[in-house]
């Protein structure tokens, strides 16, 4: 029957360790239940597999088997206690089991109980003892001991002999608990009566309920007498001997004496018959001298005490041996180094593991005793963040001491060396190393090689072309270091950055998705991102800025902005007075180049039409001037056809040409001045003056300091007078609260005037040109009641006021910027103010409604009604291109008459210019 005992030895000793104690009898069949470890420990059976429930490799036994799924411990094969533990009083099997997540270690102790399965047995089935007939009663004769492998109560208990009248047995107990029998002579022997005695010697054990016995046939031979027997100095000798004593080491010098003479007194030494076989192997005795010495290797760990039985017998007839016992105590020597056995070692520990995480579990042992078997452990780890932690008895754990960083130098793996050293003299030590690999955690964000990339890309690149490669690195490994590149969303000139560039997500190569134009986009920037593929704890990313700088190429030819060609692509026309002096500014060619740098640096030159070298071109400013006087014989009907080339300095250079037709005109040229080019193109180019007159420039030899001062004084005087006139005009206009702004009227302005003679003198010439209906209209103001005196507007665009009672006067006030804008003040004329002719700015009074204000019409549109309620002075700005082309405006602004484009021939404009040249009046009145 199976006897199971369970000790409740559950406790926590720093590492959640405990001990279970089971007992099982030997010789049990396979599958015999020993105990349920999981149930006794209170473990969740469903989680055993997940926590990798297993036994420590160094504690596994072939006799026991553990079901890792259920935690049941059972017998794997028959256990023979005598084979496993010999004569040891206690026979224990140890089993270490552990679980992971978290790591827990349990020590299981299985005690193998002895059963009485072995009977006592004698070394030989026949035992022979020779006794001299002269032996006296009470003489003792040791007998061969029987051996019982069982222990405890099942071991040998006593000896029995067949009942007889000569001998009896005296059972003795040795110091180690073994028992042996001595044959005691109770009655004198008589060889002549009975030379041989035979008895059955029985050895009996203490097994229950049934004892086992072993027998041997004891034959006693009666010998003829030898009166004296050898005698030892003492029956028991005690000797201490260090283990590992070499063979030949003297254990004891025995000496037995026999008072007989001759051979009866010559003593021979030998081992007694009941000495153990192991003692016979380890010790030897010299037959003649009695020298007991070591013949084998003594090991304290095998046995600390040996009993050597020696007998001495003389050489006489019927010799009776004398016996003694030598008790050899083996002294322990520090001859066993500690042993280190790792039960579990983690293959890898996460760098995010918290301090105190268990990395390895191991045990140490030393077969020596006392101080020689006391072991101290230490961990040689250098700067590695690990430490030793004592867990249970001789069990230790290696745990993390601080945070781990795989990315630091040498942080991906650590070699940990455990050194176990005993306290013997000299101390012995053992070391064992393990490799601990640190597994990666995604704790490092990708980092670009530089925070800002400056990328230069030439314009007109091919779409899809490679432009640059950004690179980032991640100190992690595996998936945590696999990077994917992307571009962050942004806007460039209102469009997504993805329409400009793209990036290869694997290698960071940047590609242009369009052809860049330096003239439209000189530079732009965007951000690239590198994101790793890590999942624990989360993917990380890093950013960098990429500045794309578009490099200019010479892909734009110079564009000539002045002078502009005429209609239908005819060459630009410039007038050259016949009397122009050398250096006269004919025109200024202005060009622009959309490129930059050297690609936009322009050079001007005359490529055709200057065969007579009449003109010279400033290659930097583009000014076209006369190099000498115009030949007197030159036909005025033959203009000069010049071709001007503008060339940039790019590689390769690009150029544009412009054709200029220089027409000879009669008339004297003015003194050189600021010199603007003819036409509107000069002003647009930024090199012309505000007036349209050509002014020749003197050479350096003709100019003088006096002339320059005169010109400066004259110009300052004119400017001062003009400014004073403007101030007076502004004051007078402020007083006239009811003045209105009128656009320029045509030739019918004086039909209803009563005294407008000063301004009607030019009526004949003013009627030569007609107004367009879209230019100016006057409509009666809405605050005047409807009456037949309203001023209608004819379809032809002129005022039909021949049969109406109300007429209008208008005044044109020219501003300093009269080339661009006119201010026109208009008001109805009334009879009540006829006496103010001298003070009326119009210079005439016309009978009509005095307090009525007309609406102001510009290009056919009525101004907003909000202005009708304002009693302040009204002003209106009329652009030059849309002004009325009339003779009055031709008198006020020469440039305006030339740009009007209405009706008259160019010759008529020239005549009119000749008539009015030199006039610089700042204010004119027309009725």
PDB file of N, CA and C in Angstrom, residues 290-359:
ATOM      1  N   UNK A 290      52.348  -6.353  10.800  1.00  0.00           N
ATOM      2  CA  UNK A 290      51.138  -5.734  11.346  1.00  0.00           C
ATOM      3  C   UNK A 290      50.970  -4.260  10.968  1.00  0.00           C
ATOM      4  N   UNK A 291      51.647  -3.811   9.881  1.00  0.00           N
ATOM      5  CA  UNK A 291      51.539  -2.407   9.437  1.00  0.00           C
ATOM      6  C   UNK A 291      50.223  -2.233   8.664  1.00  0.00           C
ATOM      7  N   UNK A 292      49.363  -1.449   9.201  1.00  0.00           N
ATOM      8  CA  UNK A 292      48.091  -1.144   8.555  1.00  0.00           C
ATOM      9  C   UNK A 292      48.266   0.166   7.788  1.00  0.00           C
ATOM     10  N   UNK A 293      48.054   0.134   6.484  1.00  0.00           N
ATOM     11  CA  UNK A 293      48.269   1.320   5.650  1.00  0.00           C
ATOM     12  C   UNK A 293      47.139   1.467   4.634  1.00  0.00           C
ATOM     13  N   UNK A 294      47.167   2.664   4.008  1.00  0.00           N
ATOM     14  CA  UNK A 294      46.135   2.991   3.011  1.00  0.00           C
ATOM     15  C   UNK A 294      46.527   2.357   1.698  1.00  0.00           C
ATOM     16  N   UNK A 295      45.566   1.707   1.074  1.00  0.00           N
ATOM     17  CA  UNK A 295      45.812   1.111  -0.231  1.00  0.00           C
ATOM     18  C   UNK A 295      44.885   1.656  -1.319  1.00  0.00           C
ATOM     19  N   UNK A 296      43.919   2.451  -0.941  1.00  0.00           N
ATOM     20  CA  UNK A 296      43.005   3.051  -1.919  1.00  0.00           C
ATOM     21  C   UNK A 296      42.868   4.552  -1.694  1.00  0.00           C
ATOM     22  N   UNK A 297      41.849   5.123  -2.292  1.00  0.00           N
ATOM     23  CA  UNK A 297      41.609   6.571  -2.171  1.00  0.00           C
ATOM     24  C   UNK A 297      40.494   6.811  -1.173  1.00  0.00           C
ATOM     25  N   UNK A 298      40.867   7.459  -0.104  1.00  0.00           N
ATOM     26  CA  UNK A 298      39.880   7.784   0.913  1.00  0.00           C
ATOM     27  C   UNK A 298      39.102   9.032   0.498  1.00  0.00           C
ATOM     28  N   UNK A 299      37.786   8.998   0.682  1.00  0.00           N
ATOM     29  CA  UNK A 299      36.933  10.133   0.329  1.00  0.00           C
ATOM     30  C   UNK A 299      35.960  10.356   1.461  1.00  0.00           C
ATOM     31  N   UNK A 300      36.114  11.499   2.085  1.00  0.00           N
ATOM     32  CA  UNK A 300      35.234  11.819   3.203  1.00  0.00           C
ATOM     33  C   UNK A 300      33.777  11.853   2.766  1.00  0.00           C
ATOM     34  N   UNK A 301      33.575  12.322   1.534  1.00  0.00           N
ATOM     35  CA  UNK A 301      32.198  12.446   1.060  1.00  0.00           C
ATOM     36  C   UNK A 301      31.556  11.075   0.841  1.00  0.00           C
ATOM     37  N   UNK A 302      32.390  10.053   0.687  1.00  0.00           N
ATOM     38  CA  UNK A 302      31.856   8.686   0.547  1.00  0.00           C
ATOM     39  C   UNK A 302      31.527   8.084   1.898  1.00  0.00           C
ATOM     40  N   UNK A 303      32.476   8.194   2.817  1.00  0.00           N
ATOM     41  CA  UNK A 303      32.261   7.686   4.172  1.00  0.00           C
ATOM     42  C   UNK A 303      33.246   8.376   5.094  1.00  0.00           C
ATOM     43  N   UNK A 304      32.737   8.767   6.230  1.00  0.00           N
ATOM     44  CA  UNK A 304      33.603   9.469   7.183  1.00  0.00           C
ATOM     45  C   UNK A 304      34.252   8.532   8.193  1.00  0.00           C
ATOM     46  N   UNK A 305      33.770   7.303   8.296  1.00  0.00           N
ATOM     47  CA  UNK A 305      34.295   6.330   9.274  1.00  0.00           C
ATOM     48  C   UNK A 305      34.400   4.960   8.620  1.00  0.00           C
ATOM     49  N   UNK A 306      35.506   4.307   8.859  1.00  0.00           N
ATOM     50  CA  UNK A 306      35.702   2.936   8.386  1.00  0.00           C
ATOM     51  C   UNK A 306      36.107   2.081   9.591  1.00  0.00           C
ATOM     52  N   UNK A 307      35.572   0.832   9.684  1.00  0.00           N
ATOM     53  CA  UNK A 307      35.904  -0.127  10.741  1.00  0.00           C
ATOM     54  C   UNK A 307      36.711  -1.264  10.108  1.00  0.00           C
ATOM     55  N   UNK A 308      37.932  -1.374  10.599  1.00  0.00           N
ATOM     56  CA  UNK A 308      38.845  -2.385  10.081  1.00  0.00           C
ATOM     57  C   UNK A 308      39.072  -3.437  11.182  1.00  0.00           C
ATOM     58  N   UNK A 309      38.672  -4.674  10.902  1.00  0.00           N
ATOM     59  CA  UNK A 309      38.819  -5.772  11.867  1.00  0.00           C
ATOM     60  C   UNK A 309      40.061  -6.567  11.495  1.00  0.00           C
ATOM     61  N   UNK A 310      40.973  -6.703  12.486  1.00  0.00           N
ATOM     62  CA  UNK A 310      42.255  -7.380  12.287  1.00  0.00           C
ATOM     63  C   UNK A 310      42.362  -8.536  13.293  1.00  0.00           C
ATOM     64  N   UNK A 311      42.884  -9.648  12.799  1.00  0.00           N
ATOM     65  CA  UNK A 311      43.140 -10.780  13.684  1.00  0.00           C
ATOM     66  C   UNK A 311      44.633 -11.140  13.630  1.00  0.00           C
ATOM     67  N   UNK A 312      45.112 -11.665  14.757  1.00  0.00           N
ATOM     68  CA  UNK A 312      46.505 -12.115  14.867  1.00  0.00           C
ATOM     69  C   UNK A 312      46.493 -13.585  15.344  1.00  0.00           C
ATOM     70  N   UNK A 313      47.229 -14.387  14.620  1.00  0.00           N
ATOM     71  CA  UNK A 313      47.241 -15.827  14.934  1.00  0.00           C
ATOM     72  C   UNK A 313      48.685 -16.326  14.844  1.00  0.00           C
ATOM     73  N   UNK A 314      49.051 -17.204  15.812  1.00  0.00           N
ATOM     74  CA  UNK A 314      50.398 -17.724  15.784  1.00  0.00           C
ATOM     75  C   UNK A 314      50.485 -18.885  14.803  1.00  0.00           C
ATOM     76  N   UNK A 315      51.723 -19.358  14.592  1.00  0.00           N
ATOM     77  CA  UNK A 315      51.945 -20.403  13.611  1.00  0.00           C
ATOM     78  C   UNK A 315      51.968 -21.805  14.250  1.00  0.00           C
ATOM     79  N   UNK A 316      51.641 -21.816  15.501  1.00  0.00           N
ATOM     80  CA  UNK A 316      51.609 -23.109  16.174  1.00  0.00           C
ATOM     81  C   UNK A 316      50.374 -23.891  15.787  1.00  0.00           C
ATOM     82  N   UNK A 317      50.380 -25.187  16.104  1.00  0.00           N
ATOM     83  CA  UNK A 317      49.204 -26.012  15.826  1.00  0.00           C
ATOM     84  C   UNK A 317      48.041 -25.588  16.686  1.00  0.00           C
ATOM     85  N   UNK A 318      46.949 -25.742  16.091  1.00  0.00           N
ATOM     86  CA  UNK A 318      45.705 -25.384  16.773  1.00  0.00           C
ATOM     87  C   UNK A 318      45.747 -23.945  17.304  1.00  0.00           C
ATOM     88  N   UNK A 319      46.243 -23.045  16.427  1.00  0.00           N
ATOM     89  CA  UNK A 319      46.384 -21.651  16.847  1.00  0.00           C
ATOM     90  C   UNK A 319      45.018 -21.018  16.989  1.00  0.00           C
ATOM     91  N   UNK A 320      44.939 -20.222  17.990  1.00  0.00           N
ATOM     92  CA  UNK A 320      43.692 -19.496  18.260  1.00  0.00           C
ATOM     93  C   UNK A 320      43.953 -18.019  17.927  1.00  0.00           C
ATOM     94  N   UNK A 321      43.184 -17.407  16.982  1.00  0.00           N
ATOM     95  CA  UNK A 321      43.431 -16.006  16.609  1.00  0.00           C
ATOM     96  C   UNK A 321      42.929 -15.055  17.672  1.00  0.00           C
ATOM     97  N   UNK A 322      43.636 -13.911  17.731  1.00  0.00           N
ATOM     98  CA  UNK A 322      43.199 -12.810  18.589  1.00  0.00           C
ATOM     99  C   UNK A 322      42.666 -11.684  17.676  1.00  0.00           C
ATOM    100  N   UNK A 323      41.689 -10.982  18.138  1.00  0.00           N
ATOM    101  CA  UNK A 323      41.001  -9.980  17.291  1.00  0.00           C
ATOM    102  C   UNK A 323      41.049  -8.591  17.943  1.00  0.00           C
ATOM    103  N   UNK A 324      41.102  -7.591  17.026  1.00  0.00           N
ATOM    104  CA  UNK A 324      40.982  -6.178  17.441  1.00  0.00           C
ATOM    105  C   UNK A 324      40.275  -5.391  16.328  1.00  0.00           C
ATOM    106  N   UNK A 325      39.814  -4.244  16.717  1.00  0.00           N
ATOM    107  CA  UNK A 325      39.098  -3.385  15.747  1.00  0.00           C
ATOM    108  C   UNK A 325      39.812  -2.039  15.669  1.00  0.00           C
ATOM    109  N   UNK A 326      40.043  -1.603  14.424  1.00  0.00           N
ATOM    110  CA  UNK A 326      40.651  -0.293  14.176  1.00  0.00           C
ATOM    111  C   UNK A 326      39.566   0.614  13.587  1.00  0.00           C
ATOM    112  N   UNK A 327      39.246   1.637  14.333  1.00  0.00           N
ATOM    113  CA  UNK A 327      38.219   2.601  13.868  1.00  0.00           C
ATOM    114  C   UNK A 327      38.948   3.776  13.200  1.00  0.00           C
ATOM    115  N   UNK A 328      38.807   3.896  11.860  1.00  0.00           N
ATOM    116  CA  UNK A 328      39.490   4.926  11.074  1.00  0.00           C
ATOM    117  C   UNK A 328      38.492   6.057  10.782  1.00  0.00           C
ATOM    118  N   UNK A 329      38.776   7.213  11.345  1.00  0.00           N
ATOM    119  CA  UNK A 329      37.929   8.375  11.083  1.00  0.00           C
ATOM    120  C   UNK A 329      38.612   9.214   9.991  1.00  0.00           C
ATOM    121  N   UNK A 330      37.888   9.444   8.915  1.00  0.00           N
ATOM    122  CA  UNK A 330      38.414  10.213   7.778  1.00  0.00           C
ATOM    123  C   UNK A 330      38.129  11.692   8.027  1.00  0.00           C
ATOM    124  N   UNK A 331      39.206  12.465   7.970  1.00  0.00           N
ATOM    125  CA  UNK A 331      39.066  13.918   8.157  1.00  0.00           C
ATOM    126  C   UNK A 331      38.803  14.583   6.798  1.00  0.00           C
ATOM    127  N   UNK A 332      37.834  15.486   6.822  1.00  0.00           N
ATOM    128  CA  UNK A 332      37.462  16.159   5.558  1.00  0.00           C
ATOM    129  C   UNK A 332      38.551  17.139   5.145  1.00  0.00           C
ATOM    130  N   UNK A 333      38.855  17.127   3.888  1.00  0.00           N
ATOM    131  CA  UNK A 333      39.777  18.094   3.285  1.00  0.00           C
ATOM    132  C   UNK A 333      39.015  18.869   2.210  1.00  0.00           C
ATOM    133  N   UNK A 334      39.449  20.076   2.007  1.00  0.00           N
ATOM    134  CA  UNK A 334      38.762  20.915   1.026  1.00  0.00           C
ATOM    135  C   UNK A 334      39.209  20.497  -0.375  1.00  0.00           C
ATOM    136  N   UNK A 335      38.679  19.388  -0.781  1.00  0.00           N
ATOM    137  CA  UNK A 335      39.079  18.826  -2.069  1.00  0.00           C
ATOM    138  C   UNK A 335      37.980  18.871  -3.109  1.00  0.00           C
ATOM    139  N   UNK A 336      36.876  19.480  -2.786  1.00  0.00           N
ATOM    140  CA  UNK A 336      35.768  19.571  -3.733  1.00  0.00           C
ATOM    141  C   UNK A 336      35.418  21.042  -3.944  1.00  0.00           C
ATOM    142  N   UNK A 337      35.538  21.451  -5.161  1.00  0.00           N
ATOM    143  CA  UNK A 337      35.143  22.822  -5.498  1.00  0.00           C
ATOM    144  C   UNK A 337      33.626  22.913  -5.555  1.00  0.00           C
ATOM    145  N   UNK A 338      33.094  24.086  -5.291  1.00  0.00           N
ATOM    146  CA  UNK A 338      31.632  24.252  -5.399  1.00  0.00           C
ATOM    147  C   UNK A 338      31.144  23.956  -6.820  1.00  0.00           C
ATOM    148  N   UNK A 339      29.924  23.525  -6.902  1.00  0.00           N
ATOM    149  CA  UNK A 339      29.295  23.223  -8.183  1.00  0.00           C
ATOM    150  C   UNK A 339      28.143  24.182  -8.405  1.00  0.00           C
ATOM    151  N   UNK A 340      28.089  24.722  -9.629  1.00  0.00           N
ATOM    152  CA  UNK A 340      27.021  25.668 -10.001  1.00  0.00           C
ATOM    153  C   UNK A 340      26.143  24.998 -11.046  1.00  0.00           C
ATOM    154  N   UNK A 341      24.857  25.030 -10.788  1.00  0.00           N
ATOM    155  CA  UNK A 341      23.908  24.420 -11.730  1.00  0.00           C
ATOM    156  C   UNK A 341      22.791  25.406 -12.007  1.00  0.00           C
ATOM    157  N   UNK A 342      22.675  25.834 -13.277  1.00  0.00           N
ATOM    158  CA  UNK A 342      21.610  26.768 -13.668  1.00  0.00           C
ATOM    159  C   UNK A 342      20.337  25.992 -13.976  1.00  0.00           C
ATOM    160  N   UNK A 343      19.294  26.397 -13.313  1.00  0.00           N
ATOM    161  CA  UNK A 343      17.988  25.767 -13.558  1.00  0.00           C
ATOM    162  C   UNK A 343      17.278  26.383 -14.747  1.00  0.00           C
ATOM    163  N   UNK A 344      17.361  27.692 -14.870  1.00  0.00           N
ATOM    164  CA  UNK A 344      16.718  28.378 -15.986  1.00  0.00           C
ATOM    165  C   UNK A 344      17.478  29.653 -16.293  1.00  0.00           C
ATOM    166  N   UNK A 345      17.574  29.960 -17.549  1.00  0.00           N
ATOM    167  CA  UNK A 345      18.212  31.184 -18.031  1.00  0.00           C
ATOM    168  C   UNK A 345      17.343  31.762 -19.134  1.00  0.00           C
ATOM    169  N   UNK A 346      16.956  32.976 -18.983  1.00  0.00           N
ATOM    170  CA  UNK A 346      16.159  33.623 -20.023  1.00  0.00           C
ATOM    171  C   UNK A 346      17.019  33.877 -21.246  1.00  0.00           C
ATOM    172  N   UNK A 347      16.462  33.547 -22.396  1.00  0.00           N
ATOM    173  CA  UNK A 347      17.205  33.793 -23.625  1.00  0.00           C
ATOM    174  C   UNK A 347      17.419  35.279 -23.864  1.00  0.00           C
ATOM    175  N   UNK A 348      16.424  36.064 -23.538  1.00  0.00           N
ATOM    176  CA  UNK A 348      16.530  37.511 -23.751  1.00  0.00           C
ATOM    177  C   UNK A 348      15.677  38.215 -22.716  1.00  0.00           C
ATOM    178  N   UNK A 349      16.132  39.383 -22.345  1.00  0.00           N
ATOM    179  CA  UNK A 349      15.383  40.225 -21.424  1.00  0.00           C
ATOM    180  C   UNK A 349      15.135  41.552 -22.113  1.00  0.00           C
ATOM    181  N   UNK A 350      13.922  42.034 -22.001  1.00  0.00           N
ATOM    182  CA  UNK A 350      13.546  43.282 -22.671  1.00  0.00           C
ATOM    183  C   UNK A 350      14.270  44.454 -22.033  1.00  0.00           C
ATOM    184  N   UNK A 351      14.679  45.395 -22.877  1.00  0.00           N
ATOM    185  CA  UNK A 351      15.349  46.578 -22.337  1.00  0.00           C
ATOM    186  C   UNK A 351      14.393  47.460 -21.554  1.00  0.00           C
ATOM    187  N   UNK A 352      13.091  47.180 -21.690  1.00  0.00           N
ATOM    188  CA  UNK A 352      12.104  47.917 -20.893  1.00  0.00           C
ATOM    189  C   UNK A 352      11.766  47.198 -19.598  1.00  0.00           C
ATOM    190  N   UNK A 353      12.484  46.104 -19.294  1.00  0.00           N
ATOM    191  CA  UNK A 353      12.197  45.348 -18.081  1.00  0.00           C
ATOM    192  C   UNK A 353      12.444  46.219 -16.850  1.00  0.00           C
ATOM    193  N   UNK A 354      11.548  46.068 -15.892  1.00  0.00           N
ATOM    194  CA  UNK A 354      11.667  46.850 -14.666  1.00  0.00           C
ATOM    195  C   UNK A 354      12.795  46.286 -13.806  1.00  0.00           C
ATOM    196  N   UNK A 355      13.409  47.109 -12.964  1.00  0.00           N
ATOM    197  CA  UNK A 355      14.426  46.601 -12.042  1.00  0.00           C
ATOM    198  C   UNK A 355      13.854  45.495 -11.166  1.00  0.00           C
ATOM    199  N   UNK A 356      14.631  44.446 -10.980  1.00  0.00           N
ATOM    200  CA  UNK A 356      14.177  43.299 -10.216  1.00  0.00           C
ATOM    201  C   UNK A 356      13.686  42.156 -11.063  1.00  0.00           C
ATOM    202  N   UNK A 357      13.710  42.305 -12.384  1.00  0.00           N
ATOM    203  CA  UNK A 357      13.273  41.223 -13.269  1.00  0.00           C
ATOM    204  C   UNK A 357      14.270  40.071 -13.195  1.00  0.00           C
ATOM    205  N   UNK A 358      13.738  38.844 -13.022  1.00  0.00           N
ATOM    206  CA  UNK A 358      14.589  37.661 -12.897  1.00  0.00           C
ATOM    207  C   UNK A 358      15.115  37.277 -14.264  1.00  0.00           C
ATOM    208  N   UNK A 359      16.433  37.090 -14.334  1.00  0.00           N
ATOM    209  CA  UNK A 359      17.078  36.706 -15.576  1.00  0.00           C
ATOM    210  C   UNK A 359      17.477  35.242 -15.559  1.00  0.00           C
TER     211      UNK A 359
END
